[in-house]
CSV table of C-alpha atoms in Angstrom, one decimal:
chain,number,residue,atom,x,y,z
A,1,UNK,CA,16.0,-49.3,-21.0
A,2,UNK,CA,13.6,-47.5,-18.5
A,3,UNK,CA,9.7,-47.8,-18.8
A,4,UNK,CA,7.1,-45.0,-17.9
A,5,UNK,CA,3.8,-46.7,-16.9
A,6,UNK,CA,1.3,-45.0,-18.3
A,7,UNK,CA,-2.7,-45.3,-16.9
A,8,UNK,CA,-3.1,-48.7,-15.3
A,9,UNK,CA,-1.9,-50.9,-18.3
A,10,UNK,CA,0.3,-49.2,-20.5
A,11,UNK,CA,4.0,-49.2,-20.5
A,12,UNK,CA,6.4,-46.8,-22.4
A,13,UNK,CA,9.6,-47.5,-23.6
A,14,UNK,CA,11.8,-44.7,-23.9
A,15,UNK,CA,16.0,-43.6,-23.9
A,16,UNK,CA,17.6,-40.6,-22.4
A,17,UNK,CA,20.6,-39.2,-23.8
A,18,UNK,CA,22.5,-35.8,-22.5
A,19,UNK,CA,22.0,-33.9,-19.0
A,20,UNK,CA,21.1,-30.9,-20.6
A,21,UNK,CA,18.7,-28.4,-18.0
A,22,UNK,CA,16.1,-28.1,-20.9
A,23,UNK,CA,14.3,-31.5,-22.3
A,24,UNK,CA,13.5,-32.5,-25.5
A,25,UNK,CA,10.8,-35.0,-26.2
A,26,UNK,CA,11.5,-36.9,-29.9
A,27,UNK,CA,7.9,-38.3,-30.6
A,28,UNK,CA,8.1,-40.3,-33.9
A,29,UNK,CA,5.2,-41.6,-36.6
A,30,UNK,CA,3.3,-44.5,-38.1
A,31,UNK,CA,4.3,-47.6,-36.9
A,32,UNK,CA,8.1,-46.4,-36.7
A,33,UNK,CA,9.7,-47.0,-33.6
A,34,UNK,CA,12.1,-44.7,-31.5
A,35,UNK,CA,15.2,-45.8,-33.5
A,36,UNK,CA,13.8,-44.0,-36.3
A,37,UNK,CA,15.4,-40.8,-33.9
A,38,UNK,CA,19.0,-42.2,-34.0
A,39,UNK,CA,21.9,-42.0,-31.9
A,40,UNK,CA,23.2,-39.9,-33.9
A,41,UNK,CA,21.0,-37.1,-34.2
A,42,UNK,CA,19.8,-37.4,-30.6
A,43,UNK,CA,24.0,-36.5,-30.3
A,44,UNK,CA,23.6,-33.3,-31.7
A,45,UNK,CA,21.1,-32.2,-29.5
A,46,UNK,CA,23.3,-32.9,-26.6
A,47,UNK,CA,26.0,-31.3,-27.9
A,48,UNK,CA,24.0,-28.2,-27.7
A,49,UNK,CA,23.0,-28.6,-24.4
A,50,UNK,CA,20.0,-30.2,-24.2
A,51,UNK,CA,18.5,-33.3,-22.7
A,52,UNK,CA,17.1,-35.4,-25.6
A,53,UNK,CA,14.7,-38.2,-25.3
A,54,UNK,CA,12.9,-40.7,-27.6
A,55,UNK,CA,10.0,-43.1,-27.0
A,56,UNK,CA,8.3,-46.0,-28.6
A,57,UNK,CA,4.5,-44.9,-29.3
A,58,UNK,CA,2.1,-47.3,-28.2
A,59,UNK,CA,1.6,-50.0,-30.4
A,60,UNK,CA,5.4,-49.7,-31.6
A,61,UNK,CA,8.7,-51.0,-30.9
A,62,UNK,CA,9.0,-52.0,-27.1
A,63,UNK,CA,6.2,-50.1,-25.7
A,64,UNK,CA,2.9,-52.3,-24.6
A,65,UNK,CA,1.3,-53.7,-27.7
A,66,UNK,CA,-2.7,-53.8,-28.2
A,67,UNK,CA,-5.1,-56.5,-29.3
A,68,UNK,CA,-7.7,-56.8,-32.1
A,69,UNK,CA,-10.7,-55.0,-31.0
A,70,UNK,CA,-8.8,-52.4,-28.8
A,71,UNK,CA,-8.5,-48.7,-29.4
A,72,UNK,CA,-7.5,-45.8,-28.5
A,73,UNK,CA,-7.1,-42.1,-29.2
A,74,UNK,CA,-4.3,-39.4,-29.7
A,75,UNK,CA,-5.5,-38.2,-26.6
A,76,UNK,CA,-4.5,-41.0,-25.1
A,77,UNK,CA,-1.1,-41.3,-26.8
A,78,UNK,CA,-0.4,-37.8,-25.5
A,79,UNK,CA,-0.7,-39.0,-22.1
A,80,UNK,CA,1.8,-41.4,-22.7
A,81,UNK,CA,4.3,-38.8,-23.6
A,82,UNK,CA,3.5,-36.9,-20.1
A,83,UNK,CA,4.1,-39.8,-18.6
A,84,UNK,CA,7.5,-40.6,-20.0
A,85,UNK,CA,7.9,-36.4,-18.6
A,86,UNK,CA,6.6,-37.3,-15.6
A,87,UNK,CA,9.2,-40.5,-15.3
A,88,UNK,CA,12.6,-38.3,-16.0
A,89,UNK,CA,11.1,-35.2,-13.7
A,90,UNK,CA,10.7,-33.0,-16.5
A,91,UNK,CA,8.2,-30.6,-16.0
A,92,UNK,CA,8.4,-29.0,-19.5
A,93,UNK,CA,9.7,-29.6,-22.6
A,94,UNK,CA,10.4,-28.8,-26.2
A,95,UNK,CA,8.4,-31.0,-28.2
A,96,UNK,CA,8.6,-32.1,-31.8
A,97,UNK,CA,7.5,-35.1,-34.0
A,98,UNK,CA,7.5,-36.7,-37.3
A,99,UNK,CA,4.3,-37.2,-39.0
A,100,UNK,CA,2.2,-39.3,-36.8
A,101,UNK,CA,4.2,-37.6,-34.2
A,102,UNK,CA,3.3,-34.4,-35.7
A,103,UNK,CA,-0.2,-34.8,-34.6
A,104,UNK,CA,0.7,-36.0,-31.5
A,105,UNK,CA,3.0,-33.2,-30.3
A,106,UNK,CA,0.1,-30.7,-31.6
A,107,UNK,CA,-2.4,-32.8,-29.5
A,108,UNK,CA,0.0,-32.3,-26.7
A,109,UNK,CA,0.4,-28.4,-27.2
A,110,UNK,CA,-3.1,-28.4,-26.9
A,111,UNK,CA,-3.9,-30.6,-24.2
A,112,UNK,CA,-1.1,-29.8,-21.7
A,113,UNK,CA,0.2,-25.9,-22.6
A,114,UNK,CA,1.6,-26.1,-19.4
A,115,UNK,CA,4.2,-28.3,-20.1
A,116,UNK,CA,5.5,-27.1,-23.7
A,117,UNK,CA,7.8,-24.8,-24.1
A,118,UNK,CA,8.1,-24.5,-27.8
A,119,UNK,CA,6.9,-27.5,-30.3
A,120,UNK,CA,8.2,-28.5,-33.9
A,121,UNK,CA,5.7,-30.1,-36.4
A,122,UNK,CA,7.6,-31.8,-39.0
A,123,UNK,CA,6.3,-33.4,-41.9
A,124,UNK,CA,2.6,-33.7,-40.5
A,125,UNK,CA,-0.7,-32.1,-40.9
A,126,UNK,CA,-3.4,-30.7,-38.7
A,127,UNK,CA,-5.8,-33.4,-39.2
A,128,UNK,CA,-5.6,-37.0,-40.6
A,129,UNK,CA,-7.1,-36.0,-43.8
A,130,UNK,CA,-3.9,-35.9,-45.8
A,131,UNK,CA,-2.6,-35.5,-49.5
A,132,UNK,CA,-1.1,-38.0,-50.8
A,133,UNK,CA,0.2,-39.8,-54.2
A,134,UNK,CA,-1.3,-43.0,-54.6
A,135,UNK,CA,2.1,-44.7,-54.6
A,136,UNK,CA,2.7,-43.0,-51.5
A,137,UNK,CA,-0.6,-44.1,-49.6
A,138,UNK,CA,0.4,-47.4,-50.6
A,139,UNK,CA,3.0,-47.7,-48.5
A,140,UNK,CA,1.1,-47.6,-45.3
A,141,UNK,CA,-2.0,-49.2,-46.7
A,142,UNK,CA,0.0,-52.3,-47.8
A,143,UNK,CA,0.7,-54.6,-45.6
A,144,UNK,CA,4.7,-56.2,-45.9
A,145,UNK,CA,5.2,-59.7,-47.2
A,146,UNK,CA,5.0,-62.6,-43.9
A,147,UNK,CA,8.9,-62.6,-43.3
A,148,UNK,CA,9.1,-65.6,-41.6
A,149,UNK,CA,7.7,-67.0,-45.4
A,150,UNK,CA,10.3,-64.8,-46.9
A,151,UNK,CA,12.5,-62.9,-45.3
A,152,UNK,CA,14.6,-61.3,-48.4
A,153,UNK,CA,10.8,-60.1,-50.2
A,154,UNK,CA,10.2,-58.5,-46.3
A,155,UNK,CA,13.6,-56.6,-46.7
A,156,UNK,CA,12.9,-55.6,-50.3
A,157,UNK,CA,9.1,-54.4,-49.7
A,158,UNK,CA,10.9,-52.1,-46.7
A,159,UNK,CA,13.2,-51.1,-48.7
A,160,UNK,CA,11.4,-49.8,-51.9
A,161,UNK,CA,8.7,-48.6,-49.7
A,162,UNK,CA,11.5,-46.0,-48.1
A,163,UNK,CA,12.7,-45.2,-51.6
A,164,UNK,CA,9.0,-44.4,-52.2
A,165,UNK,CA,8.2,-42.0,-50.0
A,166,UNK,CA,11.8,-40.6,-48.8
A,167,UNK,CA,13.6,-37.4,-49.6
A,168,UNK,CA,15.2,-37.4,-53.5
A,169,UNK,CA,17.5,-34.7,-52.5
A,170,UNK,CA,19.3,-36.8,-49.7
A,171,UNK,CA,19.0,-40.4,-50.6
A,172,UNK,CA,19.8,-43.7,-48.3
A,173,UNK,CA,22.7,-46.1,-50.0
A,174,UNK,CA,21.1,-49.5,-50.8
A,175,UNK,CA,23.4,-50.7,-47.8
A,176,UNK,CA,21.3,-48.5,-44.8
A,177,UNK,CA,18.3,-48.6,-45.9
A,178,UNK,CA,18.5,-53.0,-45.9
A,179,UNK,CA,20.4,-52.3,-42.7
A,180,UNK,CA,17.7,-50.2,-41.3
A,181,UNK,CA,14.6,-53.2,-41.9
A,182,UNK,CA,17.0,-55.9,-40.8
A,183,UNK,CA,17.5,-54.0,-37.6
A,184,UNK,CA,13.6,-52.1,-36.9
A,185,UNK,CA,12.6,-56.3,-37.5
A,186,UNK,CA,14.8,-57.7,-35.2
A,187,UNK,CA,13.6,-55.2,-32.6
A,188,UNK,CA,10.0,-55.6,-32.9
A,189,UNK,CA,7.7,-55.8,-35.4
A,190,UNK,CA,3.9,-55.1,-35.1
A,191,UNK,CA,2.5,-54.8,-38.2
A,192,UNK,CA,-1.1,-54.9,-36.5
A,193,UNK,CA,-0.3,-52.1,-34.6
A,194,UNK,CA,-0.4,-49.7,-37.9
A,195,UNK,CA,-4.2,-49.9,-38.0
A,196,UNK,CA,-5.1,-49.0,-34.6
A,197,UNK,CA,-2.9,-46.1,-34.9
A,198,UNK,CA,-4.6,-45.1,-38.1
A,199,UNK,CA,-7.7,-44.8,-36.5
A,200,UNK,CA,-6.4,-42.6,-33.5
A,201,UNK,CA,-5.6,-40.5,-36.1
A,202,UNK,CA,-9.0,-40.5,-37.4
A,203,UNK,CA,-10.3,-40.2,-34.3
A,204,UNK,CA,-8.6,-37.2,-33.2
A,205,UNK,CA,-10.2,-34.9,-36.6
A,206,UNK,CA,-9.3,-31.7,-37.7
A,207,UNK,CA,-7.1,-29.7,-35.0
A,208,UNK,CA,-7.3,-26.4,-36.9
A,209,UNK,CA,-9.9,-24.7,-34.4
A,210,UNK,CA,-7.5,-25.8,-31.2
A,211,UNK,CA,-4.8,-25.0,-32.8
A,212,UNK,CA,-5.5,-21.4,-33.3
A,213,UNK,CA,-5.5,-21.0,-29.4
A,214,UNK,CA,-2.2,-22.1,-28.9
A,215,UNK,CA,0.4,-19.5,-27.3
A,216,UNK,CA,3.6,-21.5,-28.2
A,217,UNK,CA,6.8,-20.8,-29.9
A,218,UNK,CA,6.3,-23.1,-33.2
A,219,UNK,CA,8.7,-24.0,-36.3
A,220,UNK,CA,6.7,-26.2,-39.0
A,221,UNK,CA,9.2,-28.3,-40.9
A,222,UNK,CA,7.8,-30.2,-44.3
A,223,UNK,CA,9.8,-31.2,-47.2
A,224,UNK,CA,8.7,-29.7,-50.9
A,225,UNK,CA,8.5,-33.5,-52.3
A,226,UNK,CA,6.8,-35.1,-49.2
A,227,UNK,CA,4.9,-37.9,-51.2
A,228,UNK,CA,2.7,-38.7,-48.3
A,229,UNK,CA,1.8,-36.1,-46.4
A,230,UNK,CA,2.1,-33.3,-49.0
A,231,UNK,CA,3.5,-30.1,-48.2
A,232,UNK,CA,-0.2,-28.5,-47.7
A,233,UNK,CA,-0.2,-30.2,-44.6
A,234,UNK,CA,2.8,-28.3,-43.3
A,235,UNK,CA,1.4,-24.7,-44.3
A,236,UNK,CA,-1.9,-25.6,-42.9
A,237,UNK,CA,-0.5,-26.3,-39.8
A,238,UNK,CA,2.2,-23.4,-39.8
A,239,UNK,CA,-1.3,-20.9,-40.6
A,240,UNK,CA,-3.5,-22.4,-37.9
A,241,UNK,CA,-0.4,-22.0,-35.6
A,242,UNK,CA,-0.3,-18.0,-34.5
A,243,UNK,CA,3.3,-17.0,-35.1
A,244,UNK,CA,4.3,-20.1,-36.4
A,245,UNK,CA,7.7,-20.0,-38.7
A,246,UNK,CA,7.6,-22.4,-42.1
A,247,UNK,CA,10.4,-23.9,-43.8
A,248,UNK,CA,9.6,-25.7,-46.7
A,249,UNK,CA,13.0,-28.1,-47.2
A,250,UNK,CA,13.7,-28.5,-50.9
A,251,UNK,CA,14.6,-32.2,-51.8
A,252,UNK,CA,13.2,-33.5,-48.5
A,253,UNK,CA,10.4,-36.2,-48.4
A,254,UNK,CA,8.9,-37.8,-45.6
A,255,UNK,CA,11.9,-39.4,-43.7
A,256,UNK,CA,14.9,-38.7,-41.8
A,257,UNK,CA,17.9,-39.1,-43.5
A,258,UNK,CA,21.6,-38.3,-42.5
A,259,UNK,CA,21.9,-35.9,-44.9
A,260,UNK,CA,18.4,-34.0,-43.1
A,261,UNK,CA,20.0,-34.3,-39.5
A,262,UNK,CA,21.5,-30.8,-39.3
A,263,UNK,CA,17.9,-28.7,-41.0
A,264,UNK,CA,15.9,-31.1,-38.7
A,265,UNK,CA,18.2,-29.9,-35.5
A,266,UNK,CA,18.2,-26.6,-36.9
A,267,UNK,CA,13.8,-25.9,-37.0
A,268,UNK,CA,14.3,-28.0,-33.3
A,269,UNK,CA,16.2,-25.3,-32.0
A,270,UNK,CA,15.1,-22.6,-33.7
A,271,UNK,CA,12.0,-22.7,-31.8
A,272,UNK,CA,13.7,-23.7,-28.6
A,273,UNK,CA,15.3,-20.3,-28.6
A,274,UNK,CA,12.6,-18.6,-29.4
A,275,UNK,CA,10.9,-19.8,-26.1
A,276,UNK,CA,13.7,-18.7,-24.3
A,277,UNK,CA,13.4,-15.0,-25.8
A,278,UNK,CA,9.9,-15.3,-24.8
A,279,UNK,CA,9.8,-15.7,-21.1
């Protein structure tokens, strides 16, 4: 798959699916690489017209990977998503991410208004200083068993830690969720690369102020039993947003199960019509 370089040192992995005249940009959260956008939803946004594309974050999956010591900012990880823009010849696009991705997206609404034409917060927050259950914060605070000591306690940790914070109303079978960790290990795995991330998070503080000077069609997407980033996170963001729409999903947690695809395509368009209502 293509690369974007981004700066002087950093390279992008990302995958284009559809031809669609309209693009949109799939950015996706802690640690969790593009895969965690699958084939199959990216499918449905074709078949609706668009051009979707997912990228590995840097730090994640098949995108350049940082040392001990390094850092780096949202900012920065924004410009990595302009770049991956920049490599396909997109000039705009409809943004939306997960999470982490959340954040991101936001920073990119606010760094480059230019070059969004509606964005979709899912599942995120408007600053790094989240809600969550203990259980929850766990999960991302804990790192996994070594699994080249023990590969089957690796696959279990994954697993209960997707049970943990994913959606009660649409549950993974015990069969794709072992299928899922078997397959984001054999890709890459860069456990390290969680930290730095957390900081850029950090780092980035509270985006409410910026926020309230965007001029973007938004839809905020958050699930009613999000154990990690709790659903205050999603109606802070939806108020600092002007005109921002909210749907609170009951049953939905903080993943992207097969049973979500539809809602999750759904809030993604939703806004991408409203931009084009708007012009």
């Amino acid at each position: 798959m293509p690369k974007a370089r981004s700066g002087d040192a950093v390279e992008i992995e990302y995958e284009v699916f559809g031809d669609g005249p309209e693009t949109i940009l799939l950015i996706n959260g802690l640690g969790s690489q593009m895969t965690r956008w699958p084939e199959a939803f990216c499918a449905k946004l074709v078949a609706k017209g668009y051009r979707a594309i997912r990228m590995d974050n840097r730090d994640t999956g098949l995108s350049t990977w940082f040392q001990s010591g390094q850092r780096y900012t949202l900012k920065d990880m924004a410009a990595d998503a302009m770049a991956v823009l920049d490599a396909v010849g997109a000039p705009k696009a409809h943004i939306a991410g997960v999470s982490m991705g959340g954040m991101i997206v936001q920073r990119i609404a606010i760094d480059y208004p230019a070059r969004v034409l509606s964005l979709t917060s899912i599942m995120s927050a408007p600053s790094g200083d989240v809600v969550a259950t203990p259980e929850a914060m766990a999960v991302i605070s804990n790192p996994p068993p070594d699994p080249a000591a023990d590969y089957e306690a690796f696959i279990a940790h994954g697993m209960k830690n997707a049970r943990t914070i994913g959606s009660p109303g649409y549950p993974w079978t015990d069969e794709e969720l072992r299928d899922r960790v078997v397959a984001e290990h054999a890709r890459a795995f860069n456990p390290a690369g969680v930290g730095r991330q957390r900081q850029a998070i950090g780092a980035d503080g509270d985006r409410t102020a910026e926020l309230k000077t965007l001029n973007v069609p938004t839809v905020v997407l958050h699930g009613a039993d999000d154990p990690l980033v709790q659903p205050v996170g999603g109606i802070d963001t939806a108020n600092a947003i002007p005109g921002a729409e909210l749907r609170i999903i009951p049953g939905m947690g903080h993943d992207l199960p097969p049973g979500l695809y539809d809602i999750f395509v759904d809030a993604i368009l939703a806004a991408a019509t409203r931009a084009k209502t708007t012009v």
